[in-house]
Tab-separated table of N, CA and C in Angstrom:
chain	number	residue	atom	x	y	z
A	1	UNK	N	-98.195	62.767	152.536
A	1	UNK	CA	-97.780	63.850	151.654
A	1	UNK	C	-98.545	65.138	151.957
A	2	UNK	N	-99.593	65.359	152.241
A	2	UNK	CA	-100.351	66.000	152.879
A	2	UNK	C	-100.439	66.691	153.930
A	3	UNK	N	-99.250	65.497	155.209
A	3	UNK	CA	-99.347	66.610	156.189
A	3	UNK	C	-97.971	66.974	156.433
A	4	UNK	N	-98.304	69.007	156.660
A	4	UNK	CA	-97.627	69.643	156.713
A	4	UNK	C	-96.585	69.269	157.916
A	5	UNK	N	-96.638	68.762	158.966
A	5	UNK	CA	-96.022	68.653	159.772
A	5	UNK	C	-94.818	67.243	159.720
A	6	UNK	N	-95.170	66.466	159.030
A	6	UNK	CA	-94.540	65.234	158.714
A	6	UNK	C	-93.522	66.015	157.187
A	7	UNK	N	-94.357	66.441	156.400
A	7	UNK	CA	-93.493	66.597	155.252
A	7	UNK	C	-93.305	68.075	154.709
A	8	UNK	N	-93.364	68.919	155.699
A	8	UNK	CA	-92.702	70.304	155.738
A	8	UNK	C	-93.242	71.032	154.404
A	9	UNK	N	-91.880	70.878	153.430
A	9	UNK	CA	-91.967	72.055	152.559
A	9	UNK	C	-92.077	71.039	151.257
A	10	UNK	N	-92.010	69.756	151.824
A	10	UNK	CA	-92.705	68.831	150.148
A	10	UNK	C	-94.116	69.431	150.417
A	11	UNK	N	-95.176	69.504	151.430
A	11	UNK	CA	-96.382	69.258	151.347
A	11	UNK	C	-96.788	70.565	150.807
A	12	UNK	N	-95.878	71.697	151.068
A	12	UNK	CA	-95.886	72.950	150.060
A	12	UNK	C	-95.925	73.133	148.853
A	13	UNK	N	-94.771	72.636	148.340
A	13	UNK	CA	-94.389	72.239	147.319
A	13	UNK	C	-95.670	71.375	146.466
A	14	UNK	N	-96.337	70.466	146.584
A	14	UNK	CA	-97.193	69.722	146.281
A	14	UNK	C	-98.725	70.640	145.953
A	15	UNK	N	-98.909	71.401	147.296
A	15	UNK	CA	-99.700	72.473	147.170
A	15	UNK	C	-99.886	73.592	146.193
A	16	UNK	N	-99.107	73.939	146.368
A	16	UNK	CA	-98.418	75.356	145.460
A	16	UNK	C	-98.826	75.311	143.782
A	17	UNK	N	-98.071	73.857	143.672
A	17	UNK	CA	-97.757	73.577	141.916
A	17	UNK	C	-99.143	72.752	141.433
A	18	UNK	N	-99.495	72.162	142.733
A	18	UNK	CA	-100.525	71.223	141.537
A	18	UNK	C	-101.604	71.936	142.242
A	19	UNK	N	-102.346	72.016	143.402
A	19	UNK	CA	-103.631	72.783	143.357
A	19	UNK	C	-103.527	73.950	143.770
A	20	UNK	N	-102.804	75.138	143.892
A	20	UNK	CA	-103.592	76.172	143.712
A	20	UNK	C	-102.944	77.057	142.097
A	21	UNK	N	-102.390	76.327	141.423
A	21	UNK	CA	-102.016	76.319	140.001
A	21	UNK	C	-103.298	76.020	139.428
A	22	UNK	N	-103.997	74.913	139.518
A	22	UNK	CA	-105.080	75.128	138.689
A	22	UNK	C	-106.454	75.516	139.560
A	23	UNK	N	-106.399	75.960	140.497
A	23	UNK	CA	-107.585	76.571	140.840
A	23	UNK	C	-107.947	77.918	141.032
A	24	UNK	N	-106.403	78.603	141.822
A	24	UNK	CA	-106.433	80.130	142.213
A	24	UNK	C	-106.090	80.880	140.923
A	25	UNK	N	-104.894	80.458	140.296
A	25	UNK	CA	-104.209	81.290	138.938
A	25	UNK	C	-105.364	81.510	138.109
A	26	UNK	N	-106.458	80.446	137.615
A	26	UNK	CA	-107.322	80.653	136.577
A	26	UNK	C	-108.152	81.944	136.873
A	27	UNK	N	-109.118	81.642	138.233
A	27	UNK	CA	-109.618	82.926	138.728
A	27	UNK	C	-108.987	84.028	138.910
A	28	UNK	N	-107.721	83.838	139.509
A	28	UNK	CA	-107.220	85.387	139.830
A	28	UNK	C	-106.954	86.311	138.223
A	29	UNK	N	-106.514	85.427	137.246
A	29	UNK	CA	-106.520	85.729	135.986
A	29	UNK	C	-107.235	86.893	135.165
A	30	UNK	N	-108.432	86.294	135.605
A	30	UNK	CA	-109.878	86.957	134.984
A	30	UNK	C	-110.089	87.886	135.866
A	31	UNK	N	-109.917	88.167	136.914
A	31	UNK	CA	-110.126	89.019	138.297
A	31	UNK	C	-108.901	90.026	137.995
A	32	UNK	N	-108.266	89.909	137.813
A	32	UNK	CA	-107.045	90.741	137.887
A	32	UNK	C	-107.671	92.171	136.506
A	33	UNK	N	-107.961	91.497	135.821
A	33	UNK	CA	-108.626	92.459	134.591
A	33	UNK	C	-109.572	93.359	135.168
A	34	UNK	N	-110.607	92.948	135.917
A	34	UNK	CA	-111.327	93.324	136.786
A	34	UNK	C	-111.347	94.480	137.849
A	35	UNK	N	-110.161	94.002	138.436
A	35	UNK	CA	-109.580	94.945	139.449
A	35	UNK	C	-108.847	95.946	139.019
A	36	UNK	N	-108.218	95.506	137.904
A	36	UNK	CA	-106.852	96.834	137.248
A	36	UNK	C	-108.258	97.757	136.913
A	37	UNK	N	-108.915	97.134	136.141
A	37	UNK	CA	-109.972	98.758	135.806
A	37	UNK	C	-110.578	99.071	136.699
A	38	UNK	N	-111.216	98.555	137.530
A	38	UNK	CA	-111.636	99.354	139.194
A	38	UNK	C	-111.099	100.380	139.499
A	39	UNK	N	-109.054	99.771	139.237
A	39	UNK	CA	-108.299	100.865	139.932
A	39	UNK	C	-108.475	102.402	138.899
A	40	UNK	N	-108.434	102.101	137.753
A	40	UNK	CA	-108.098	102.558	136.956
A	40	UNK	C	-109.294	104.100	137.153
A	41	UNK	N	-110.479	103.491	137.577
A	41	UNK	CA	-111.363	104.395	137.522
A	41	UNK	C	-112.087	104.946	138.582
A	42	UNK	N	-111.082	104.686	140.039
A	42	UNK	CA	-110.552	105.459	141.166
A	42	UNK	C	-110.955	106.729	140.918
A	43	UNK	N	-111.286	107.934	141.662
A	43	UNK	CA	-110.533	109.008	141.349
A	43	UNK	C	-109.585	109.509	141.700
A	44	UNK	N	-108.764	110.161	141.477
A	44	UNK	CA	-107.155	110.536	142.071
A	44	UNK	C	-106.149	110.247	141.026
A	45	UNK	N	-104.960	110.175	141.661
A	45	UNK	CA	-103.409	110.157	140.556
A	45	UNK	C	-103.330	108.450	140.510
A	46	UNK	N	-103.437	108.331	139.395
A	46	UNK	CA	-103.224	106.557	139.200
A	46	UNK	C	-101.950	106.675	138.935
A	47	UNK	N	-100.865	105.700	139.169
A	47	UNK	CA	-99.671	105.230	139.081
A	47	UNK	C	-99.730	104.944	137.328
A	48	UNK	N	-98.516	104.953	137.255
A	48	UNK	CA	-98.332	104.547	135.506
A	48	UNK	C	-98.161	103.102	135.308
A	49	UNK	N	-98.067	102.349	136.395
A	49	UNK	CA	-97.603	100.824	136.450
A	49	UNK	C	-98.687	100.314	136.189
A	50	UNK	N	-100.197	100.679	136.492
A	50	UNK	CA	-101.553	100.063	136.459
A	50	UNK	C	-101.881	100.364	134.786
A	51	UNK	N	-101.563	101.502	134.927
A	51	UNK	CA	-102.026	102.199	133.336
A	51	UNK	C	-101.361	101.317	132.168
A	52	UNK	N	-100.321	100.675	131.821
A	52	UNK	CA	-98.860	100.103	131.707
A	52	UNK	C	-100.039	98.466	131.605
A	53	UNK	N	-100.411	98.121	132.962
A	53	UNK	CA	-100.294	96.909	133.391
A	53	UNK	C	-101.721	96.497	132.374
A	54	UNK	N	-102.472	97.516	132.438
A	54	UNK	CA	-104.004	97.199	131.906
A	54	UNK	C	-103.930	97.079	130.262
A	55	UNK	N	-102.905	98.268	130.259
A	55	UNK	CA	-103.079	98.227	128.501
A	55	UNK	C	-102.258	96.976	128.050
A	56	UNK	N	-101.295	96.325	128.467
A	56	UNK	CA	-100.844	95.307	128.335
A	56	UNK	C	-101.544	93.941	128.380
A	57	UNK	N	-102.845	94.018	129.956
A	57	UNK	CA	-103.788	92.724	129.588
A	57	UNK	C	-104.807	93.205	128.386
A	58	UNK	N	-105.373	93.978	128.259
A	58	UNK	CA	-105.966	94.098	127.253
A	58	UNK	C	-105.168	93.904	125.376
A	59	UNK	N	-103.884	94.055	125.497
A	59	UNK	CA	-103.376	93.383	124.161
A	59	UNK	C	-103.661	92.009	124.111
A	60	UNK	N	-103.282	91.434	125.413
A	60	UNK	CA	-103.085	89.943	125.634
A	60	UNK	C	-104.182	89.947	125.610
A	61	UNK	N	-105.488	90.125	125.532
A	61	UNK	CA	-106.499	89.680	125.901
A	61	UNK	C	-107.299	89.377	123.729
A	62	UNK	N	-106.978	90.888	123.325
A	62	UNK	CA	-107.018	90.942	122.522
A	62	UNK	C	-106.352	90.095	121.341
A	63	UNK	N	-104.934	90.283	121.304
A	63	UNK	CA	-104.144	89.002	120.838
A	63	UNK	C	-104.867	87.333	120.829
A	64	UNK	N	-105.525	87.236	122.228
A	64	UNK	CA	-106.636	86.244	122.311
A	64	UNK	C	-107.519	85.486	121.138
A	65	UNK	N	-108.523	86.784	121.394
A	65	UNK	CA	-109.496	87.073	120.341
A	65	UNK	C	-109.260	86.682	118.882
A	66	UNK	N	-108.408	87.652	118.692
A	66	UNK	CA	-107.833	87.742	116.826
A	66	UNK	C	-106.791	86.257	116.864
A	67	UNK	N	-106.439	85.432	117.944
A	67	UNK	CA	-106.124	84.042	117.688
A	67	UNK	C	-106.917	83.320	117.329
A	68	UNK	N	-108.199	83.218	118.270
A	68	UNK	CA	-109.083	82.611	117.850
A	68	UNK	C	-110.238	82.767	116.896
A	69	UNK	N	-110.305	83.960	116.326
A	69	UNK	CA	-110.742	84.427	114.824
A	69	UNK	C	-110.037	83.351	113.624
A	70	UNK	N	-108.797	83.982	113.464
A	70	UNK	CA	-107.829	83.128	112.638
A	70	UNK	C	-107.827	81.580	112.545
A	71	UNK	N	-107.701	81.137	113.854
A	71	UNK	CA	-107.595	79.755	113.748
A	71	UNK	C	-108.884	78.793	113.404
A	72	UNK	N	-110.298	79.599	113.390
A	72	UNK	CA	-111.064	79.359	113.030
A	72	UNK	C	-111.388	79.819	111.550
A	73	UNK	N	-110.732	80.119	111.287
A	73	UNK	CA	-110.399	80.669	109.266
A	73	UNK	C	-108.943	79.828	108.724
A	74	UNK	N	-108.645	79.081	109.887
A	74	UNK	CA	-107.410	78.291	109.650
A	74	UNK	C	-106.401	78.593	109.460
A	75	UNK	N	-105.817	80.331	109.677
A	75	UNK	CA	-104.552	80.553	109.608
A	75	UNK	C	-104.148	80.940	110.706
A	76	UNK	N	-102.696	80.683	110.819
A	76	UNK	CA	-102.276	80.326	112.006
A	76	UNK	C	-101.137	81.600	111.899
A	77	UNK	N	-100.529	82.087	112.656
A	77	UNK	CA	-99.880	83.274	113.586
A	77	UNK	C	-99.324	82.905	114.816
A	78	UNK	N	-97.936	82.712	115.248
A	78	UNK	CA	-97.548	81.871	116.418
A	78	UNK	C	-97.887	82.768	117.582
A	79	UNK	N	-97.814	83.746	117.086
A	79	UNK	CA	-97.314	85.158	118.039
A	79	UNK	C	-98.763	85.357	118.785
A	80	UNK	N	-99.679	85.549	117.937
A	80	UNK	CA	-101.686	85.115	118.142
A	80	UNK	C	-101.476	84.421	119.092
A	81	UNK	N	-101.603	82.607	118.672
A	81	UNK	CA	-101.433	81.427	119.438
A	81	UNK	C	-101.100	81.754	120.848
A	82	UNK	N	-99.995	82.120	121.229
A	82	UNK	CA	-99.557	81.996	122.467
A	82	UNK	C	-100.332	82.819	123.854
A	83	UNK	N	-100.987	83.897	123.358
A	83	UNK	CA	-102.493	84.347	124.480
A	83	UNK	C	-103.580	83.258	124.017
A	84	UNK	N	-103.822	83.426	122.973
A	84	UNK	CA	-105.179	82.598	122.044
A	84	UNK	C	-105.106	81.082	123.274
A	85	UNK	N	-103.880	80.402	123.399
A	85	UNK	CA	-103.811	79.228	124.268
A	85	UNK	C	-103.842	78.823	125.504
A	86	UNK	N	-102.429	80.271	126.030
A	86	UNK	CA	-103.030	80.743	127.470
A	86	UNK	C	-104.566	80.776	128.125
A	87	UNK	N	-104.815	81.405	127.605
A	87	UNK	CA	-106.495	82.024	127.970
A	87	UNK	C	-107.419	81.180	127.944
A	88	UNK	N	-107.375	80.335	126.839
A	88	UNK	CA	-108.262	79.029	126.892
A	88	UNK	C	-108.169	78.331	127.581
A	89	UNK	N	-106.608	77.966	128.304
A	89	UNK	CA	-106.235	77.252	128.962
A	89	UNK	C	-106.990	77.321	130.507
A	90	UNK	N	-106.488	78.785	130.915
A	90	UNK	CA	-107.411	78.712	131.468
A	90	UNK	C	-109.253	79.141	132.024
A	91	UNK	N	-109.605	79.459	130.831
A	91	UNK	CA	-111.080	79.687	130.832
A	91	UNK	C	-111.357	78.059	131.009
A	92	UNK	N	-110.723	76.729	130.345
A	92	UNK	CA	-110.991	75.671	130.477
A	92	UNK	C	-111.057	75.206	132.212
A	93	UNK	N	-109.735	75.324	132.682
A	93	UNK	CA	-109.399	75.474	134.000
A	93	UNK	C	-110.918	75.449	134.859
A	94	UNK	N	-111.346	77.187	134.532
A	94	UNK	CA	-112.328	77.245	135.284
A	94	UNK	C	-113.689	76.792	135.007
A	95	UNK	N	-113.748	76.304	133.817
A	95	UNK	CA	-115.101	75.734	133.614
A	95	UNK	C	-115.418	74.909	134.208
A	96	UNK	N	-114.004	74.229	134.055
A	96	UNK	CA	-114.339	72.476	135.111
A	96	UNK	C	-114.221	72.590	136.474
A	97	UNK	N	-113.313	74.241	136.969
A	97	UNK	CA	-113.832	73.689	138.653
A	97	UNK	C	-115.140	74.662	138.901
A	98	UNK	N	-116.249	75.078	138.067
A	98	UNK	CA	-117.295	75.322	138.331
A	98	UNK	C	-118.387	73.955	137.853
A	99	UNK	N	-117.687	72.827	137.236
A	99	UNK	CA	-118.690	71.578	136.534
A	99	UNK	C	-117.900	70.925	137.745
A	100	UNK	N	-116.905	71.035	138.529
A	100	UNK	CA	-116.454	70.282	140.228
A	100	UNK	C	-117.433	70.213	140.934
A	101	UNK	N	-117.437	71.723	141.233
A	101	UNK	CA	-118.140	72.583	142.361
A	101	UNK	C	-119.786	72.175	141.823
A	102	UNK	N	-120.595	71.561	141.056
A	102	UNK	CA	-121.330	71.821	141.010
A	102	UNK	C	-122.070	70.278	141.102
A	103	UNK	N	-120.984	69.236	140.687
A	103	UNK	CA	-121.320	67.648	140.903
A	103	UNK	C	-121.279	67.051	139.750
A	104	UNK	N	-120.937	67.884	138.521
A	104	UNK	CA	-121.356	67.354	137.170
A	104	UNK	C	-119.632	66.831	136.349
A	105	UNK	N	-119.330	67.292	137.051
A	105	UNK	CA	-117.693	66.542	136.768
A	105	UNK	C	-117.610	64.834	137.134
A	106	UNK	N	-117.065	63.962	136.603
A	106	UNK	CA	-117.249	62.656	137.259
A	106	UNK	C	-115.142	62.425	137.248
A	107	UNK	N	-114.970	62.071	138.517
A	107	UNK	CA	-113.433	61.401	138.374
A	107	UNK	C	-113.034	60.346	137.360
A	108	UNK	N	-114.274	59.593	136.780
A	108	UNK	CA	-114.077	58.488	136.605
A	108	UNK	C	-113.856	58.519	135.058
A	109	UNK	N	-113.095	57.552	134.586
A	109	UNK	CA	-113.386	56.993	133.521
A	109	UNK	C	-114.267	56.002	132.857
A	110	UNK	N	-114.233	55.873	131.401
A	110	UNK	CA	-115.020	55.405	130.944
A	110	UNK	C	-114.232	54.442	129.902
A	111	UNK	N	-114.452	52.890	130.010
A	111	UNK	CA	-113.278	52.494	128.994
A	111	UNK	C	-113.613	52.809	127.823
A	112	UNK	N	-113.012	52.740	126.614
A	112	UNK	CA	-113.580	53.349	125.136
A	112	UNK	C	-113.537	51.516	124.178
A	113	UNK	N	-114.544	51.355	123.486
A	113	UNK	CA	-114.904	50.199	123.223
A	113	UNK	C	-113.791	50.186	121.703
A	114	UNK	N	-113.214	49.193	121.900
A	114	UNK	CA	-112.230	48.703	120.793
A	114	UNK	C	-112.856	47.843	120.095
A	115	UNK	N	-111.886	47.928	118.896
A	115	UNK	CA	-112.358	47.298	117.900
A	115	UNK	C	-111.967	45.611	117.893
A	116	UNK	N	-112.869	44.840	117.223
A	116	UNK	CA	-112.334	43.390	117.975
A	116	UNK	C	-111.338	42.691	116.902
């Protein structure tokens, strides 16, 4: 499944959706915020698409925030929720491939002791 030459555009396909979905998207995520204000504070004629693009992650970012305010006061807002989940999703993402990258992640399971 793996190799590209035996299995073409499955081994793409395989690539694409399951690892660099949860490894590149999380980082580029947080980076992208990063970079839009870099651009932003260029000097010269900034495009309106960046200007547009930033004030938009910063709602979403914000929307975030005031999700997770609320839901920790227990009221709930769907409209909140849906950055509030995103974002966690993947701040989670990257926690664990920096607890990967670092040895402290274990593949393994652990059975959970039942009751007899």
């Amino acid at each position: 499944l793996l190799n590209p030459f035996r299995y073409g555009v499955l081994t793409w396909q395989y690539f694409s959706h399951k690892v660099l979905r949860w490894t590149l998207a999380p980082v580029s995520l947080f980076l992208l915020l990063f970079v839009n204000a870099a651009i932003l504070l260029m000097p010269g004629e900034i495009s309106g698409f960046y200007i547009w693009f930033f004030a938009f992650q910063l709602i979403c970012y914000f929307f975030a925030v005031v999700g997770w305010i609320l839901g920790n006061r227990q009221l709930r807002f769907k409209i909140l929720f849906v950055p509030y989940y995103f974002v966690s999703i993947h701040y989670a993402a990257i926690c664990g491939i920096f607890r990967f990258f670092r040895g402290k992640q274990s593949a393994s399971w652990e059975k959970s002791k039942r009751a007899a």
